[in-house]
Short mmCIF file of C-alpha atoms in Angstrom, two decimals:
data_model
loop_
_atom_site.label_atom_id
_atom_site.label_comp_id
_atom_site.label_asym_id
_atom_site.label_seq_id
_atom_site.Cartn_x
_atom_site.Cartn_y
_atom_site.Cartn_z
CA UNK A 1 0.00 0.00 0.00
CA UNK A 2 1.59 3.39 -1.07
CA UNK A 3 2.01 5.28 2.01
CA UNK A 4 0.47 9.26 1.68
CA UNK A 5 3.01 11.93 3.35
CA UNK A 6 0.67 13.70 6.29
CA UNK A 7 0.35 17.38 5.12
CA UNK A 8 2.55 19.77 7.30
CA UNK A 9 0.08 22.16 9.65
CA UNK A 10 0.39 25.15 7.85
CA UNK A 11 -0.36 23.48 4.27
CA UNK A 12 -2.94 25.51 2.20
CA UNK A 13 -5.16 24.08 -0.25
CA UNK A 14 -4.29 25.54 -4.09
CA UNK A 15 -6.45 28.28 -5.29
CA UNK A 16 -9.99 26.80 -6.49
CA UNK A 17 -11.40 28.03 -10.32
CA UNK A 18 -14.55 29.41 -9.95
CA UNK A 19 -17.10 28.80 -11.88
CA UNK A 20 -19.97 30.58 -13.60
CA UNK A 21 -23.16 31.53 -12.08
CA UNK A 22 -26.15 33.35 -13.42
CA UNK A 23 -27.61 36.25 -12.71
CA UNK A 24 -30.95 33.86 -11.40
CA UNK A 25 -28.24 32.62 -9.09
CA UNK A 26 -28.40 35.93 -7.08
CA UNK A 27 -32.02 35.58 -5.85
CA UNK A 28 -31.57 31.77 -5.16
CA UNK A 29 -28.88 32.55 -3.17
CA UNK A 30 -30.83 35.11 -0.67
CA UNK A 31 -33.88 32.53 -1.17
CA UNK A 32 -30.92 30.04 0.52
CA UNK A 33 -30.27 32.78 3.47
CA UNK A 34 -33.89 33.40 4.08
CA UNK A 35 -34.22 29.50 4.09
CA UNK A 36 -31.44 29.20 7.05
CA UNK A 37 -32.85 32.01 8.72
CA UNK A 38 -35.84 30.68 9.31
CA UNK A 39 -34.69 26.93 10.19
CA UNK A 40 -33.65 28.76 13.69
CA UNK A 41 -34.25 32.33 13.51
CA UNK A 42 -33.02 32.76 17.53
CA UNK A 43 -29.95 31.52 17.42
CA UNK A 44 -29.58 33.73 14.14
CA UNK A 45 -30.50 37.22 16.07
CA UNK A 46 -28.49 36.42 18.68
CA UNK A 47 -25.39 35.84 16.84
CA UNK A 48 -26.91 39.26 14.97
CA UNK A 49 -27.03 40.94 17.94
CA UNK A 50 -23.29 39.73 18.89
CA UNK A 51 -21.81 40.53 15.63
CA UNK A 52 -23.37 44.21 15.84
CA UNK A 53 -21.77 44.91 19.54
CA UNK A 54 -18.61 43.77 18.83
CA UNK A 55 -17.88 45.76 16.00
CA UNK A 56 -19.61 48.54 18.06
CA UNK A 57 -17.59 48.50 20.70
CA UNK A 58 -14.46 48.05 18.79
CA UNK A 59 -15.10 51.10 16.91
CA UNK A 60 -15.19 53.12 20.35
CA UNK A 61 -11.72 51.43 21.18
CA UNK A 62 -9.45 54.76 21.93
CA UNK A 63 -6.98 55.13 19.44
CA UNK A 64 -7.43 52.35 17.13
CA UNK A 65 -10.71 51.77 17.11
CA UNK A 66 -11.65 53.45 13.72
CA UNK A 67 -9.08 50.06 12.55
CA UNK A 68 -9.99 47.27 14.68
CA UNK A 69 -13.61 47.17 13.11
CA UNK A 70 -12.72 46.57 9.77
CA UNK A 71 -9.97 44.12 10.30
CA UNK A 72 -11.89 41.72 12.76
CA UNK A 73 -14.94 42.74 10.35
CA UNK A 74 -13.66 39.18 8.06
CA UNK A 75 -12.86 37.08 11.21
CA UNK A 76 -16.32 37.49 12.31
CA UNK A 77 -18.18 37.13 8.60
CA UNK A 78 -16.37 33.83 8.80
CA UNK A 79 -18.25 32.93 12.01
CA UNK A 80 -21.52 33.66 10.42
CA UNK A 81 -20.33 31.83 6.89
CA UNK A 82 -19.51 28.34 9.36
CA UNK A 83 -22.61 28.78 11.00
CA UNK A 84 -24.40 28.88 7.70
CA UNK A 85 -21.82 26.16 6.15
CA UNK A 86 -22.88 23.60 9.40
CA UNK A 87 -26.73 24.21 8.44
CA UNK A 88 -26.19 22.73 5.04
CA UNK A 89 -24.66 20.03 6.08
CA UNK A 90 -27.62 19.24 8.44
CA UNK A 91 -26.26 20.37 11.64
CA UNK A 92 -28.01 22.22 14.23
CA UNK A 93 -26.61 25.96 14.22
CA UNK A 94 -25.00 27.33 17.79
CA UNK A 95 -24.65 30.68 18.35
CA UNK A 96 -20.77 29.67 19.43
CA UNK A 97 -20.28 29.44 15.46
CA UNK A 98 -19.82 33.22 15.06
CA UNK A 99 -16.42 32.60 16.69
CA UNK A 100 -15.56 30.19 14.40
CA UNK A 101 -12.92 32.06 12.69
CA UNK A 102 -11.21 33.02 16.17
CA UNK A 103 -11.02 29.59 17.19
CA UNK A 104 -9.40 28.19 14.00
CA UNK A 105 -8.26 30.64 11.24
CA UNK A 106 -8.09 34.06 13.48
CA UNK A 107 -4.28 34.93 11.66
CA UNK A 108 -5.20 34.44 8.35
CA UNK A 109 -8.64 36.26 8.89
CA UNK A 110 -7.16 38.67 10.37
CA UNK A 111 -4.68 39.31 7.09
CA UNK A 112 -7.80 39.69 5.26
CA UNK A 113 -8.92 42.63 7.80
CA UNK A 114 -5.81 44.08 6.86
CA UNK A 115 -6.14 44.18 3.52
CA UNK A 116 -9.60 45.22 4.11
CA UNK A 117 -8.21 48.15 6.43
CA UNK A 118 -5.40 49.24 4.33
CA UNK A 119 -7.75 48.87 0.68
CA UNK A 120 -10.06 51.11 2.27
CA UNK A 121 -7.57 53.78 3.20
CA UNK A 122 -5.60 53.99 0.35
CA UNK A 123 -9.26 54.05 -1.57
CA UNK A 124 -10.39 57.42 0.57
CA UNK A 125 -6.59 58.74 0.47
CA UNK A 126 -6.77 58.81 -3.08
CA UNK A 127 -10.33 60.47 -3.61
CA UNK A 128 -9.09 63.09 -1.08
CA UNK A 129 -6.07 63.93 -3.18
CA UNK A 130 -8.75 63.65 -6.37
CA UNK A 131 -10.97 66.33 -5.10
CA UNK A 132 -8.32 67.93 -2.20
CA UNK A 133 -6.51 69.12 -5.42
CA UNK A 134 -9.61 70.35 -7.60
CA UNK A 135 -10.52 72.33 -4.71
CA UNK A 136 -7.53 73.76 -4.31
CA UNK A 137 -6.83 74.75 -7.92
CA UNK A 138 -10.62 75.76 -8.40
CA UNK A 139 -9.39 78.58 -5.39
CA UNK A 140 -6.81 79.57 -7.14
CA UNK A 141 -9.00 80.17 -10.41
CA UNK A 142 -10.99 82.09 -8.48
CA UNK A 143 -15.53 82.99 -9.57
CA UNK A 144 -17.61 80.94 -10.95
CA UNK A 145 -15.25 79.10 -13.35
CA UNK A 146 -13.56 77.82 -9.65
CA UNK A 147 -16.33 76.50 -8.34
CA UNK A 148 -17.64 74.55 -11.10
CA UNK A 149 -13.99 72.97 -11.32
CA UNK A 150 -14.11 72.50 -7.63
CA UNK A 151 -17.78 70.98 -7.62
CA UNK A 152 -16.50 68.62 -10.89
CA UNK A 153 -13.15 67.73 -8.94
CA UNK A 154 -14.76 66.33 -5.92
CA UNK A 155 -17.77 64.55 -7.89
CA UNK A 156 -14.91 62.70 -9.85
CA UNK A 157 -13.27 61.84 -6.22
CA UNK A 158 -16.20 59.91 -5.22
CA UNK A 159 -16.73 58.54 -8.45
CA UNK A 160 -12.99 57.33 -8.19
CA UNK A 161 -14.14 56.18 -4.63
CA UNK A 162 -16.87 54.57 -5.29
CA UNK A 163 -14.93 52.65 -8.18
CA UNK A 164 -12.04 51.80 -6.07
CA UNK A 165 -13.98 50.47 -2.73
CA UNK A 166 -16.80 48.29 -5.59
CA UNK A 167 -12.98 46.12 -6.43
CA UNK A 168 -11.70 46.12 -2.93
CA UNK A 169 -15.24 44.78 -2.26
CA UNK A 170 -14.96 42.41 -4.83
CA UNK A 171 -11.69 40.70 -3.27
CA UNK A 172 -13.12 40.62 -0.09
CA UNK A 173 -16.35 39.08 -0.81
CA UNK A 174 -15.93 35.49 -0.81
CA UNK A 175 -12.27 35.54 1.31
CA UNK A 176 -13.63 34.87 4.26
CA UNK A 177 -15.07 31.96 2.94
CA UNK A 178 -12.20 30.62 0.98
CA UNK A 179 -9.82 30.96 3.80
CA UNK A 180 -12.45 29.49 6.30
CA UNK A 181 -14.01 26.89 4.32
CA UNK A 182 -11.11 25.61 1.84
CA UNK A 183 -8.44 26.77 3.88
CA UNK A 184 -6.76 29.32 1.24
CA UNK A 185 -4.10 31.59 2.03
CA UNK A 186 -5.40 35.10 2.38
CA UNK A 187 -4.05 36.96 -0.30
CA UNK A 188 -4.90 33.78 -2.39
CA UNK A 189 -8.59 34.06 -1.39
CA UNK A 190 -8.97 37.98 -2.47
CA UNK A 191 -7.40 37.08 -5.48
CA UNK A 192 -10.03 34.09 -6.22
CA UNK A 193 -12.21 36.15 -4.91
CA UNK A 194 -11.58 38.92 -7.39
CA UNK A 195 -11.27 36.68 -10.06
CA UNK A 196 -14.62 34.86 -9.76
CA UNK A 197 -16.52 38.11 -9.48
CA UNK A 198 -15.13 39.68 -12.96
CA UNK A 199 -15.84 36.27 -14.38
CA UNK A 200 -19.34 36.74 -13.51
CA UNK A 201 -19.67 40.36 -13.47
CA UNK A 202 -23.48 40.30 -14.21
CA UNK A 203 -24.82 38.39 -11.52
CA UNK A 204 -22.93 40.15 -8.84
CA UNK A 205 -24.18 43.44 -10.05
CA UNK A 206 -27.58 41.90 -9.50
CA UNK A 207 -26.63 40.68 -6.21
CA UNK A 208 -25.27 43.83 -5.50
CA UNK A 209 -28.52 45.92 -6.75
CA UNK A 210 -30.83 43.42 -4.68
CA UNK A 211 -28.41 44.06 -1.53
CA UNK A 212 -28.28 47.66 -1.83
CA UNK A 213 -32.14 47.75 -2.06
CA UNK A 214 -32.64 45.15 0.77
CA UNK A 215 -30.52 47.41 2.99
CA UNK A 216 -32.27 50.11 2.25
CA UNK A 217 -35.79 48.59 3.30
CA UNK A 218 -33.89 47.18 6.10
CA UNK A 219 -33.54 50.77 7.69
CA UNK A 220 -37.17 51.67 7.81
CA UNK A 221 -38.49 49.42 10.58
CA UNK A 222 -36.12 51.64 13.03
CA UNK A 223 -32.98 49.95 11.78
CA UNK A 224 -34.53 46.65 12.96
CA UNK A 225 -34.67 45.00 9.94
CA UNK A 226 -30.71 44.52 9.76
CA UNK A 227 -31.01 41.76 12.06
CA UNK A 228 -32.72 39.82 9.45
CA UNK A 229 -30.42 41.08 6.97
CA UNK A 230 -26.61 39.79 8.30
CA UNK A 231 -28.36 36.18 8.60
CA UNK A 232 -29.61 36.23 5.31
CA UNK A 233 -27.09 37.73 4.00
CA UNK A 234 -24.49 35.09 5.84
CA UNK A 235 -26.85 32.21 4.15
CA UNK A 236 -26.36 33.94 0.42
CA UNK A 237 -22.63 34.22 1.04
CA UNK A 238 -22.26 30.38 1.59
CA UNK A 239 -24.60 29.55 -1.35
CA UNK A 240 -22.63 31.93 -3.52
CA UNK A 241 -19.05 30.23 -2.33
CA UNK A 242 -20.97 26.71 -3.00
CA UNK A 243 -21.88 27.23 -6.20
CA UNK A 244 -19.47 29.58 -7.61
CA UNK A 245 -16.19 27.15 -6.39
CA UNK A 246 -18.06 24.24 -5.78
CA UNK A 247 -15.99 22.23 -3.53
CA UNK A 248 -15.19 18.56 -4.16
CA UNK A 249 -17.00 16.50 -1.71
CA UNK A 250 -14.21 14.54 -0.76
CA UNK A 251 -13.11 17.99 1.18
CA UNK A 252 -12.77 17.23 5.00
CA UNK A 253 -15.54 18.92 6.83
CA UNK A 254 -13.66 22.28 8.27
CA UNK A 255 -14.08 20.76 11.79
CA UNK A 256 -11.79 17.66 10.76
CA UNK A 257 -7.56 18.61 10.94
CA UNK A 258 -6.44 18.00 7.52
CA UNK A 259 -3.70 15.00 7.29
#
C-alpha cells in the first residue's frame, strides 16, 4: 500500500477556479439565506445581535478603534459563513459558530482585515487627493469658473471612490469563505475572490442591486430590519461560495484537521 506523506500544519489548499453563475443565481442565493434564517431564527439574532456589539464596541476602542472594526470585520463574517456552512450540512446551528474564525483561522482572517483596512484607506486617500486638489486649484482660479472645477473635482473623487472600494469589495467578498471553508491563504482568497466576481460580473451586479435595495428597506423598521439582513445575508454568502467554487466532496468537513 503506497504510504500518503501527512500534510505539514500550515499546508494551504491551491487556489480553487470558480465557476460561472447566473444572474438567477443571485435571488436563489438570498432565497438560501432566508431559508437558514428561518430553520432557527433565535440563534440567528443572537449571533446578529453579537456581531453588531462587537464591532460597536471596537469602533469606540481609543486610538485604534476606527481600525480594529474593519480588520476583525472578516474574522467574524467567517463565524456567520460556518454557522451557515454547518446548516447545510444538516447540523443544528449554535450561536458559538460566530467565533468560528477566532477559534481556528483568526491569523489568516485577520490578514484579510488588513487588507480590508489598508484597501479602504488607500481608496479614501486617493479620492481626497482627487478632489483635495480640484478644490484647491478651483481657489486659485478664483468665480464661478472655480467653483464649477471644484464641484466637478470632488464629484470625480467619489466617483474614483466609489470605483475603487466596488474592487476592494470584490476581493473581499468570498475571502472569508475561501480561507475558512477551503483553507486558502489570504491573499490567495482575495485574489479568487476577485477573479470569480469579474468572471461573472453580471450576476454580482444583481446581487449587488438586490443588496443595496434590501438594505435600504432594512432601515425603515427603526434599523430593525438589519437583524434579518446579516443572517440572510451570511446564508447567500455560503450559497454563492458553493456554487461559484463548488468544492469537491471529498473535502474534509472544516471541523476535521487536515492530514
Amino acid at each position: 500500500m503506497t504510504h500518503t506523506p501527512s500534510r505539514p500544519a500550515g499546508h494551504y489548499h491551491p487556489q480553487p477556479e470558480p465557476g460561472t453563475v447566473t444572474p438567477a443565481h443571485a435571488l436563489q442565493w438570498l432565497a438560501t439565506g432566508w431559508r437558514l434564517f428561518i430553520q432557527a431564527p433565535g440563534v440567528w439574532l443572537v449571533q446578529t445581535l453579537i456581531f453588531i456589539l462587537i464591532l460597536s464596541a471596537l469602533g469606540f476602542v481609543p486610538f485604534i478603534g476606527w481600525a480594529a472594526a474593519p480588520v476583525a470585520f472578516p474574522v467574524l463574517v467567517a463565524g456567520l459563513v460556518a454557522g451557515a456552512d454547518a446548516q447545510a450540512r444538516g447540523e443544528a446551528l449554535r450561536v458559538d459558530h460566530l467565533f468560528e474564525g477566532i477559534r481556528r483561522h483568526a491569523g489568516n482572517l485577520l490578514i484579510v482585515g488588513g487588507f480590508h483596512l489598508l484597501g479602504a484607506l488607500l481608496a479614501a486617500i486617493i479620492a481626497a487627493a482627487i478632489g483635495g486638489s480640484a478644490v484647491l486649484t478651483g481657489m486659485l482660479v478664483g468665480a464661478f469658473a472655480g467653483m464649477g472645477l471644484a464641484a466637478g473635482g470632488v464629484m470625480f473623487g467619489v466617483l474614483v471612490f466609489t470605483l475603487l472600494w466596488s474592487l476592494l469589495m470584490m476581493a473581499l467578498w468570498f475571502a472569508p469563505a475561501l480561507v475558512m471553508l477551503q483553507r486558502v491563504a489570504p491573499l490567495d482568497a482575495m485574489k479568487c475572490s476577485a477573479k470569480a466576481c469579474f468572471g461573472n460580473l453580471l450576476t454580482f451586479i444583481v446581487l449587488a442591486i438586490m443588496l443595496y435595495v434590501l438594505a435600504w428597506l432594512a432601515m425603515l423598521p427603526a434599523g430593525l430590519g438589519i437583524f434579518v439582513l446579516v443572517p440572510v445575508l451570511a446564508g447567500a454568502l455560503h450559497a454563492a461560495w458553493r456554487d461559484t467554487f463548488a468544492p469537491p466532496l471529498a473535502l474534509p468537513p472544516p471541523e476535521q484537521p487536515l492530514e
